[in-house]
Short mmCIF file of C-alpha atoms and ligand atoms in Angstrom, two decimals:
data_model
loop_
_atom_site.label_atom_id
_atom_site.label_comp_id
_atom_site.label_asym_id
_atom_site.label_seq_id
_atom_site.Cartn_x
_atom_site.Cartn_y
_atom_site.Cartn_z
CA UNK A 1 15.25 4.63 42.19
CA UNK A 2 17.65 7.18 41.79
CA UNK A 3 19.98 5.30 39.51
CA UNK A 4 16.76 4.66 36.76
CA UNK A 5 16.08 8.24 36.72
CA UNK A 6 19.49 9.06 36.50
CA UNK A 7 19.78 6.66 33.23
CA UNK A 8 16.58 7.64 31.91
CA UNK A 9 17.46 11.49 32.30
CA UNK A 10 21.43 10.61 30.15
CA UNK A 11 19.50 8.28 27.68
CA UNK A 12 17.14 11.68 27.04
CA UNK A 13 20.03 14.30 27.14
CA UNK A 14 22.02 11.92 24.66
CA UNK A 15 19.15 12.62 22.22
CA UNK A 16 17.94 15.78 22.89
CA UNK A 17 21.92 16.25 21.83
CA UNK A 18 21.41 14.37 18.69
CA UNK A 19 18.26 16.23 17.73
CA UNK A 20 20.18 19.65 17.96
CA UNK A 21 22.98 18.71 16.08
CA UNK A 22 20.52 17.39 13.44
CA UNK A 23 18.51 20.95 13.39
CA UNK A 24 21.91 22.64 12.75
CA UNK A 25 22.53 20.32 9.81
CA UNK A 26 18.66 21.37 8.53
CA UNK A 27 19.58 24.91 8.92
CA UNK A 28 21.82 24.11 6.61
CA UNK A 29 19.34 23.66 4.02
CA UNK A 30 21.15 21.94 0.41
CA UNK A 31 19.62 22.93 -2.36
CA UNK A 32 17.27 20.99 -4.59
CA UNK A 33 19.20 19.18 -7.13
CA UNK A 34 18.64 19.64 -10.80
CA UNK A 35 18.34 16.73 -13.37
CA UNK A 36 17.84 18.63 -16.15
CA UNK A 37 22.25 18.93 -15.58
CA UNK A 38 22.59 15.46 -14.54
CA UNK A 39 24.36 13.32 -17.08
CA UNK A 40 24.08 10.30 -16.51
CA UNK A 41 21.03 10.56 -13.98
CA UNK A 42 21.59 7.16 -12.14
CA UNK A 43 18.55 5.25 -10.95
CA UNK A 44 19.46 2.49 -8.28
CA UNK A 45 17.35 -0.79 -8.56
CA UNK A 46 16.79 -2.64 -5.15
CA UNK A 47 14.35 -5.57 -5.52
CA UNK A 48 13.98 -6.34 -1.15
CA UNK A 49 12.32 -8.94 -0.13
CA UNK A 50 9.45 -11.58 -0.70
CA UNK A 51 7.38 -10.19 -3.97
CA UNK A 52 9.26 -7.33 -4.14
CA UNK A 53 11.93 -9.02 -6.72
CA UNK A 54 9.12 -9.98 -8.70
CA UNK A 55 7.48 -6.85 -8.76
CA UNK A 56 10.39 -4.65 -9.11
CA UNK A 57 11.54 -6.81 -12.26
CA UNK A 58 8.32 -5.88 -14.01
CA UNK A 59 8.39 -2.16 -13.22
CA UNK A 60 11.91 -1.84 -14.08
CA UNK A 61 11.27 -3.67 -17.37
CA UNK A 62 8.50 -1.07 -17.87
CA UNK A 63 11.08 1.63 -17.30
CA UNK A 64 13.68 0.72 -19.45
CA UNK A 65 11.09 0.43 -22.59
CA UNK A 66 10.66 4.09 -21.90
CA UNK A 67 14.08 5.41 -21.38
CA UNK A 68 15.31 2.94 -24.31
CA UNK A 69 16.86 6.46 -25.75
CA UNK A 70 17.69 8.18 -22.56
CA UNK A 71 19.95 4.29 -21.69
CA UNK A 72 21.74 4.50 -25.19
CA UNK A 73 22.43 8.12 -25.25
CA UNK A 74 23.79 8.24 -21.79
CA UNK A 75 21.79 10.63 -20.07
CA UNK A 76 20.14 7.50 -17.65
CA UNK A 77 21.82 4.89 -15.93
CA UNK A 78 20.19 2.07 -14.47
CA UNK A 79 22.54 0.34 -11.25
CA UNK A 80 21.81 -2.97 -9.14
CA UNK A 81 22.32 -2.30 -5.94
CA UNK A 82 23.15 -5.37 -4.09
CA UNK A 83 22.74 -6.61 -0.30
CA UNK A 84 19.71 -4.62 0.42
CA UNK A 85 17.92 -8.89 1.63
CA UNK A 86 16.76 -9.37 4.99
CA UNK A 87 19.07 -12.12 4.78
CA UNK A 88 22.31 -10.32 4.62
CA UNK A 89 20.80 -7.42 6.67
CA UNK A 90 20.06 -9.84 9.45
CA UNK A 91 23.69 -11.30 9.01
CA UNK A 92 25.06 -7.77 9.07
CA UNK A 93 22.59 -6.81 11.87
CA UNK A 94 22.29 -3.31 10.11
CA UNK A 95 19.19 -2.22 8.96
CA UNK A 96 21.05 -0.98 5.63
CA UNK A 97 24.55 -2.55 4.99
CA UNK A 98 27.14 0.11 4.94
CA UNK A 99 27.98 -1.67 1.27
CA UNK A 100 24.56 -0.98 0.39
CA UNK A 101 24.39 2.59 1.85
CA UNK A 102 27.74 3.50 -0.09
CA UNK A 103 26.22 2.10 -3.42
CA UNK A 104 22.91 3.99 -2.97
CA UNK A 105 24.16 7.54 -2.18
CA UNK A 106 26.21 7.09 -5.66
CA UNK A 107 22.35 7.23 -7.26
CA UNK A 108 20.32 10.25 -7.99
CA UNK A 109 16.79 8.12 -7.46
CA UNK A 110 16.12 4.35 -6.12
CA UNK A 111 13.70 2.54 -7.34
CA UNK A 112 12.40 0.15 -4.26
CA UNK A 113 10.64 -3.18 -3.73
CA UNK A 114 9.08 -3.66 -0.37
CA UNK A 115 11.79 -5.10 2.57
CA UNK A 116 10.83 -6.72 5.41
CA UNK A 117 11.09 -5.63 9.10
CA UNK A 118 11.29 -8.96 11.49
CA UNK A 119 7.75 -8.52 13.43
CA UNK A 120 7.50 -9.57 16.73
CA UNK A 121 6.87 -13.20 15.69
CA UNK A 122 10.26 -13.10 13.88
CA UNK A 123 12.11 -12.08 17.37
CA UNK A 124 10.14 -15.22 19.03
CA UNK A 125 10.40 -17.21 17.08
CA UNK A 126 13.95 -16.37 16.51
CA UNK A 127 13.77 -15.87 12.06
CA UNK A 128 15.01 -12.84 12.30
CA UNK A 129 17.07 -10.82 14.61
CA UNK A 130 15.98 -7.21 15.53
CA UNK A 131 16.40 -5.10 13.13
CA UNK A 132 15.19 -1.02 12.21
CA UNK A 133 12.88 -0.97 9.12
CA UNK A 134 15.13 -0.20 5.96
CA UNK A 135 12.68 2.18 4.73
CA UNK A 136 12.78 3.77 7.90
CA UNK A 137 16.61 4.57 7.78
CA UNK A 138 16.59 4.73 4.16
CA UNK A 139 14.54 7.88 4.81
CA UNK A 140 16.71 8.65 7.31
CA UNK A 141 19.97 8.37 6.11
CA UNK A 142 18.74 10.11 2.37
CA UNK A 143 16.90 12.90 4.25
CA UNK A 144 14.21 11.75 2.38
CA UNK A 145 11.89 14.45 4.23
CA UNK A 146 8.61 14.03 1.70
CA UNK A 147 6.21 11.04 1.11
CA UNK A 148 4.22 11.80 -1.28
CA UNK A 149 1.57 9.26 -2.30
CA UNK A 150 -1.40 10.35 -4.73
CA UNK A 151 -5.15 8.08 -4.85
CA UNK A 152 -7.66 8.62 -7.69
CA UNK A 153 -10.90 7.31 -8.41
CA UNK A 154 -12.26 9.33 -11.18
CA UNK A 155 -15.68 8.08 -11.18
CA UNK A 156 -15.84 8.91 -7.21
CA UNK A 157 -14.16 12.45 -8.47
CA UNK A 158 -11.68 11.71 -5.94
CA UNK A 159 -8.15 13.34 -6.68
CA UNK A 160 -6.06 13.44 -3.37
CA UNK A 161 -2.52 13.70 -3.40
CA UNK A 162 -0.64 13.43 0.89
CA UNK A 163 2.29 14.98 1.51
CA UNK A 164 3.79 12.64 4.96
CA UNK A 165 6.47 14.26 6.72
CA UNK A 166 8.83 10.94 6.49
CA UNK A 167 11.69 11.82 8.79
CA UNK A 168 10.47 13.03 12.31
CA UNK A 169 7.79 12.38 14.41
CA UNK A 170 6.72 8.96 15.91
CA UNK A 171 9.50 7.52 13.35
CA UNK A 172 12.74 9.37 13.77
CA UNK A 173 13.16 7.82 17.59
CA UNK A 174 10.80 4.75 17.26
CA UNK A 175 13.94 2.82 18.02
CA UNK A 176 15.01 4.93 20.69
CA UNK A 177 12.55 4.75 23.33
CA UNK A 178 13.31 4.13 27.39
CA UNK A 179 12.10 1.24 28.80
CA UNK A 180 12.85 3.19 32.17
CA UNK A 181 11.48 -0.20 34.66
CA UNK A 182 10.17 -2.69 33.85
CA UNK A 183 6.79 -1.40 34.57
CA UNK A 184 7.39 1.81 32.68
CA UNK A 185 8.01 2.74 28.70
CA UNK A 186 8.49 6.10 27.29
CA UNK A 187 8.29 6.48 23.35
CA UNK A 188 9.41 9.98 22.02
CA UNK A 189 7.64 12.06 19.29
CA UNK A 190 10.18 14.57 17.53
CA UNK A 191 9.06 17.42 15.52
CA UNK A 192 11.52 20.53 14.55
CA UNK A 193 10.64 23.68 13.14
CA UNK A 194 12.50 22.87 10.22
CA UNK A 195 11.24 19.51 9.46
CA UNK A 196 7.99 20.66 10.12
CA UNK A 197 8.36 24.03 7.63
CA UNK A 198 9.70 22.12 4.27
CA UNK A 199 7.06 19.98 4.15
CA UNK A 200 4.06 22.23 4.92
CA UNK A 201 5.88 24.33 2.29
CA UNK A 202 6.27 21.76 -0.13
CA UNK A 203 2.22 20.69 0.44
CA UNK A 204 1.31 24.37 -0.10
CA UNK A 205 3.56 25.11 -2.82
CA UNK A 206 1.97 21.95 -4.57
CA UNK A 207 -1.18 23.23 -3.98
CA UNK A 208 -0.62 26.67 -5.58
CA UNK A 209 1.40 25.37 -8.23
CA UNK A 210 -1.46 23.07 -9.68
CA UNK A 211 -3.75 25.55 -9.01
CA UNK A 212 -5.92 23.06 -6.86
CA UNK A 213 -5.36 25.83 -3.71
CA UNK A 214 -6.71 23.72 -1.09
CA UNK A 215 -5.00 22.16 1.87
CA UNK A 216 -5.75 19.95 4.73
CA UNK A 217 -3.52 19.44 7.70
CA UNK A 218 -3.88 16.72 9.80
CA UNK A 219 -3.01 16.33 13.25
CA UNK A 220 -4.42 15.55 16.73
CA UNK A 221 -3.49 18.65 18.28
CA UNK A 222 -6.05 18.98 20.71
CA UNK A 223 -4.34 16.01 22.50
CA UNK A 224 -0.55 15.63 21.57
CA UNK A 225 -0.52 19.52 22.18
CA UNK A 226 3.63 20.77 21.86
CA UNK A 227 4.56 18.83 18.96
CA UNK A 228 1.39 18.82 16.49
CA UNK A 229 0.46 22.02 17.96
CA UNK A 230 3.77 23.50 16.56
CA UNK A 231 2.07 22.05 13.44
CA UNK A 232 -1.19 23.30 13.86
CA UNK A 233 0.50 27.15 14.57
CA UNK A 234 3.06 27.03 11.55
CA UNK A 235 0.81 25.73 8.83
CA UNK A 236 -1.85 28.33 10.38
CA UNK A 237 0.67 31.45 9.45
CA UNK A 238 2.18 29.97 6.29
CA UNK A 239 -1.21 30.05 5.20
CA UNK A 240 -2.18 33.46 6.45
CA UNK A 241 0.77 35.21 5.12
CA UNK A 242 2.29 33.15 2.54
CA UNK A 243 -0.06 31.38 0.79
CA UNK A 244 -3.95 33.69 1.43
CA UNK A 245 -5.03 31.82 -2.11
CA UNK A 246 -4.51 28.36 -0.84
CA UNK A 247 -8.03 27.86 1.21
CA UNK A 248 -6.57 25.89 4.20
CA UNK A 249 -8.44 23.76 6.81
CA UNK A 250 -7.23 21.54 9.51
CA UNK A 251 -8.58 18.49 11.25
CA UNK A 252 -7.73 16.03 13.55
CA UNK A 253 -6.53 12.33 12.73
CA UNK A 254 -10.08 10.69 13.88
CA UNK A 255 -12.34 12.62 12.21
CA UNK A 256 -10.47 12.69 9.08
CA UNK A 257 -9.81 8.82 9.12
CA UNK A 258 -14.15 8.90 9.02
CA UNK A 259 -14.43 11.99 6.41
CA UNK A 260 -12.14 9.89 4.54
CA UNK A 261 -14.93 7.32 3.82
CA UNK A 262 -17.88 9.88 4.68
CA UNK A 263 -19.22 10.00 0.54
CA UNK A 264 -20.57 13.17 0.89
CA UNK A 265 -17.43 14.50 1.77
CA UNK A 266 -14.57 12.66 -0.09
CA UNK A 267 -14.23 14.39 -3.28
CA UNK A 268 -13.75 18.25 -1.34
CA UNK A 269 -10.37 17.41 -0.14
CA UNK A 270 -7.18 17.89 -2.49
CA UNK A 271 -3.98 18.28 -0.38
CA UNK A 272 -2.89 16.45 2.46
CA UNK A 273 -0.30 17.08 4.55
CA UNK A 274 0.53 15.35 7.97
CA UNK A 275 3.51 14.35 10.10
CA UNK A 276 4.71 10.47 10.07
CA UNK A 277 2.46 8.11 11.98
CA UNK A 278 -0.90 10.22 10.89
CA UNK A 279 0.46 10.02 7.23
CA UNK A 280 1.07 6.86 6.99
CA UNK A 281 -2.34 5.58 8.62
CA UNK A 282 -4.17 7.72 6.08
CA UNK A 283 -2.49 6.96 3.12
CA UNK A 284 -3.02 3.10 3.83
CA UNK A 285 -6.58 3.97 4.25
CA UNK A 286 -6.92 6.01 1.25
CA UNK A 287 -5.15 3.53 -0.72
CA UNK A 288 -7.77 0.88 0.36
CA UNK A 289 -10.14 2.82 -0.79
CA UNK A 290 -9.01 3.20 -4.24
CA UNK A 291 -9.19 -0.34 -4.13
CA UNK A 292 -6.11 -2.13 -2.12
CA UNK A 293 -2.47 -0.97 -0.81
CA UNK A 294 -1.46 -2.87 -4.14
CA UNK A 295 -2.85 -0.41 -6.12
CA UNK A 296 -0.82 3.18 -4.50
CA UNK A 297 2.43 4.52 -5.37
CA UNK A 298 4.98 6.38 -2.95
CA UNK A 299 8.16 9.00 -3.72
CA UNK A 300 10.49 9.84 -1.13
CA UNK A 301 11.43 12.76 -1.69
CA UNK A 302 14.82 14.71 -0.49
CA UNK A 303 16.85 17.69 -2.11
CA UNK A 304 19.73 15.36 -2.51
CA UNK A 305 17.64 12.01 -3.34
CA UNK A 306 14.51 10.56 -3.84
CA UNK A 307 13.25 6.98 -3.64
CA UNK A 308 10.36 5.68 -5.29
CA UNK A 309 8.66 2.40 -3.63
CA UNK A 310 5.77 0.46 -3.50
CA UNK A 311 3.19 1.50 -0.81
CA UNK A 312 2.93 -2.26 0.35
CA UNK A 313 4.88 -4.84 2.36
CA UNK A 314 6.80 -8.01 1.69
CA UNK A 315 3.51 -10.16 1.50
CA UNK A 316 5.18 -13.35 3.64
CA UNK A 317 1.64 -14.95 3.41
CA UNK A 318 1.96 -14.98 -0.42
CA UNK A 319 5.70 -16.30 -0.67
CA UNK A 320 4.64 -18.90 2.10
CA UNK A 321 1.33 -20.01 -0.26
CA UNK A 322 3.57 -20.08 -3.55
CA UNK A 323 1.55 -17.03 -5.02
CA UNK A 324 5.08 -14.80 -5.23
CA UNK A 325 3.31 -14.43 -9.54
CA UNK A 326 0.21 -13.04 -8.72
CA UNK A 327 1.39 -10.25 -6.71
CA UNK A 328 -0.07 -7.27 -8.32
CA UNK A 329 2.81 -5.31 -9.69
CA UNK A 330 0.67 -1.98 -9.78
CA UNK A 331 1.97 -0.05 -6.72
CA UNK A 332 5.91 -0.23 -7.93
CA UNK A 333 4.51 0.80 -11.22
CA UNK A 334 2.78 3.99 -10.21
CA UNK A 335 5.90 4.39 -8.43
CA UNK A 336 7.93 4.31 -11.53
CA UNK A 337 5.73 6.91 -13.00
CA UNK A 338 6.17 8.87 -10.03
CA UNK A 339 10.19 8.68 -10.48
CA UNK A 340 9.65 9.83 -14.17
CA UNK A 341 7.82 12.87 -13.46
CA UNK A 342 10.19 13.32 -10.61
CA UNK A 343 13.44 13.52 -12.76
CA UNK A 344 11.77 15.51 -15.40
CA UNK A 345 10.08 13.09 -18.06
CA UNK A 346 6.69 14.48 -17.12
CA UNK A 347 5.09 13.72 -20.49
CA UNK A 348 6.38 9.57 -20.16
CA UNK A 349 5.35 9.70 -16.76
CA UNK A 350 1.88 10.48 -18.44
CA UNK A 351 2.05 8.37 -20.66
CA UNK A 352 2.58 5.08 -17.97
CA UNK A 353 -0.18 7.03 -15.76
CA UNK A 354 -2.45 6.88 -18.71
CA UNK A 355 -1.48 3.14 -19.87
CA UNK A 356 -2.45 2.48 -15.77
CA UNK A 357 -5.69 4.28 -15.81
CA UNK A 358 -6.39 2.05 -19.13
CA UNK A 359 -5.35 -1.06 -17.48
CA UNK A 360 -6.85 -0.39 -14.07
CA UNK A 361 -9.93 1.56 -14.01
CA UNK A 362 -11.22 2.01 -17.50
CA UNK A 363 -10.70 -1.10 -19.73
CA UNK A 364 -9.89 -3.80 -17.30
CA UNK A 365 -9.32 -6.92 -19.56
CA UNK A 366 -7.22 -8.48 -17.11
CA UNK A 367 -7.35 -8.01 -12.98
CA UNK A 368 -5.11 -8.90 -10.73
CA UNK A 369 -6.03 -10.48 -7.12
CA UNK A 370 -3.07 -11.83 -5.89
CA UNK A 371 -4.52 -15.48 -6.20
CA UNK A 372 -5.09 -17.70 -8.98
CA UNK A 373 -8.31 -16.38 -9.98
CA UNK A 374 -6.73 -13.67 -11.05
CA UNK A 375 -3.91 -13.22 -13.66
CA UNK A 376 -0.25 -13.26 -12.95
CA UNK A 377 1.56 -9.80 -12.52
CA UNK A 378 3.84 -10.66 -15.70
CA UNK A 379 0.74 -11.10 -17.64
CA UNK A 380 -0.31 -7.84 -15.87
CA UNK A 381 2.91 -5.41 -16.76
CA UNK A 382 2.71 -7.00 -20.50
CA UNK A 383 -0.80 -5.42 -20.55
CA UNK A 384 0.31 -2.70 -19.59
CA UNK A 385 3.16 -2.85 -21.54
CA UNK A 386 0.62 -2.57 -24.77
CA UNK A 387 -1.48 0.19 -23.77
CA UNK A 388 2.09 1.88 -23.09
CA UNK A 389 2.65 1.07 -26.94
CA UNK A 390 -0.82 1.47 -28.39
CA UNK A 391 -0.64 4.79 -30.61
CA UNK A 392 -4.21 5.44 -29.89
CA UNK A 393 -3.58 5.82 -26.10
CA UNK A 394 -4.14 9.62 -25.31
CA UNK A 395 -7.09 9.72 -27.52
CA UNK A 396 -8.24 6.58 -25.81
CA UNK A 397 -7.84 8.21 -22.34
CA UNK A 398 -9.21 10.93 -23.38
CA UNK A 399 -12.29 9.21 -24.51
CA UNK A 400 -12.57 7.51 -20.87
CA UNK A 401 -12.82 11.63 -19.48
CA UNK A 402 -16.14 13.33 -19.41
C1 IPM B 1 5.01 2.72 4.78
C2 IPM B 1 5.24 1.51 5.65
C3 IPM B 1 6.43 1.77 6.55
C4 IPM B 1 6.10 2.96 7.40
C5 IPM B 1 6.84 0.56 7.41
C6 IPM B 1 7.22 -0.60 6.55
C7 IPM B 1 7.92 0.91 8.38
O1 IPM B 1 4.09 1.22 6.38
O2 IPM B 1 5.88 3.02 3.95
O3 IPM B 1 3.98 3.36 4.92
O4 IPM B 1 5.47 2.83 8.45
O5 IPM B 1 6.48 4.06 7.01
MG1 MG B 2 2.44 2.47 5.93
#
């Protein structure tokens, strides 16, 4: 008895150790980098795994139509980057390959397909070794502190835009737990002042910015009372002192996963913000209601670096069924748009927002449903492709506003 609370008592001190060194780096606090100085601005392509390649390949097609100058004058750089497969990760046993790790930090922004974390069925069936989720430690490693994932549905009036603290929380030690006996498991839930200030700043600061000055914090802090309580407290003063124009509200993960869906309700909330395992609940949900998880698009955001990524997984069920084509390409897309308004192309990013609004909501000519009913997600980006090029788009769009 004594030795298992003796282990369980180092295994905690060991990270309660790690956790203050990584404050002191925080405190540190780089600056935000500038791309307006950046030449070349390089944007790392990782494809992943199942539809991601397929995906990926039509967004980054998309991409390099728009930056066709920015390529040939040398202000954007476009770079592979290579062993980021669950086969060589599982071969490695590293969630990111060192290799790969070296050749992303070399980027400004990565542009992401969906990679696959071996499930529990993988480790039974033996497929795949254990292994953290890349995202995960992509976040991790890039201190990629923001996820920021916008849903619309204009004709609902619905214009939300979640800000998920990416790098704490249920996350940052969700490999780390104690299985203390065999009868008892302890799971840890991290939140630092720091990690919790930047991105209650950044939600706020959004918030004034666009002028939308309303922001909702989610939690369950009337349960899970230190760490989303700290929440709770600093997002209450930063809105009292800093911020009195922003109206602010706050509600627990529950209720809000029902107001989500509650109609009368929907269209009064703007901002989100929330720490990891609340954010990224809510964001599936709100993607689904936009229509599917195909349809979001995510940005990782950091000082140093930012990755943009599909919302979605690998789809195994698709690769296994041979329907790898008709995986809706949408998600990386948005994404892509995301990583152009990101580095400072805010009117293409427009423009592909527009050209997906076109596509997706307003015209529909073709519709993608991951099946063959639907049509294939080449034939889906080439649509897109020629709204993108269409002269007429903005007056279009505009004609679609009322
Ligand atoms: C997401 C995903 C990831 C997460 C998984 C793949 C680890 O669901 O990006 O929302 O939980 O963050
Ligand atoms: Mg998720």
């Amino acid at each position: 008895m004594n030795d298992v609370i003796e282990n369980a008592k180092n295994h905690f001190e060991k990270l309660v150790r790690e956790q203050l060194n990584r404050i002191e780096n925080l405190k540190k606090g780089a600056d935000w980098i500038d791309y307006t100085t950046l030449k070349p601005i390089i944007i790392g392509v990782a494809g992943g795994d199942g539809i991601g390649p397929e995906i990926t390949k039509h967004a980054e097609e998309i991409l390099n139509f728009l930056l066709k100058e920015e390529i040939e004058n040398g202000k954007v750089e476009f770079r592979d980057i290579e062993g980021l497969t669950i086969e060589n990760r599982a071969n490695l046993m590293k969630a990111i390959p060192d290799e790969s790790l070296e050749q992303l930090k070399k980027c400004h922004v990565i542009l992401k397909g969906p990679t696959h974390t071996p499930s529990s069925a993988d480790l039974a069936s033996g497929k795949w070794p254990n292994l953290e989720s890349a995202n995960v430690s992509m976040r991790r490693e890039l201190d990629l502190f923001a996820n920021v994932r916008p849903v619309k549905i204009p004709e609902q009036q619905i214009d939300w835009i979640f800000f998920r603290e990416n790098t704490e929380g249920a996350y940052v030690l969700g490999s780390k737990g104690i299985r203390v006996t065999d009868d008892l498991a302890f799971d840890f839930c991290v939140h630092t002042k720091q990690g919790t200030d930047r991105i209650l700043r950044l939600a706020f600061d959004y918030a004034k910015k666009t002028g939308v000055n309303r922001v909702s914090l989610v939690t369950k802090a009337n349960v899970v009372k230190t760490t989303d309580g700290m929440y709770l407290n600093m997002a209450k003063e930063i809105a009292k002192n800093e911020y009195p124009e922003v109206k602010f509200d706050d509600w627990y993960i529950d209720i809000m996963a029902a107001k989500l869906i509650d109609p009368a309700r929907q269209s009064e909330f703007k901002v989100f913000v929330a720490p990891n395992l609340y954010g990224d609940i809510i964001t599936d949900e709100a993607a689904q209601i936009q229509g599917s998880v195909g349809t979001a698009g995510s940005a990782n955001i950091g000082k140093r670096y930012a990755m943009f990524e599909a919302i979605h997984g690998t789809a195994p069920r698709m690769v296994e069924t041979g329907r790898i084509k008709y995986a809706d390409p949408t998600s990386i897309i948005k994404a892509s748009a995301m990583l152009l308004n990101h580095i400072g192309f805010v009117e293409k990013a427009k423009r592909l927002e527009m050209a997906l609004d076109i596509c997706a909501i307003y015209e529909k000519k073709l519709k993608v449903t991951g099946r063959d009913t639907g049509a294939k997600g080449e034939d889906y980006a080439k649509y897109i492709m020629e709204a993108l090029q269409d002269p007429n788009l903005e007056k279009k769009w505009n004609s679609y506003q009322k």
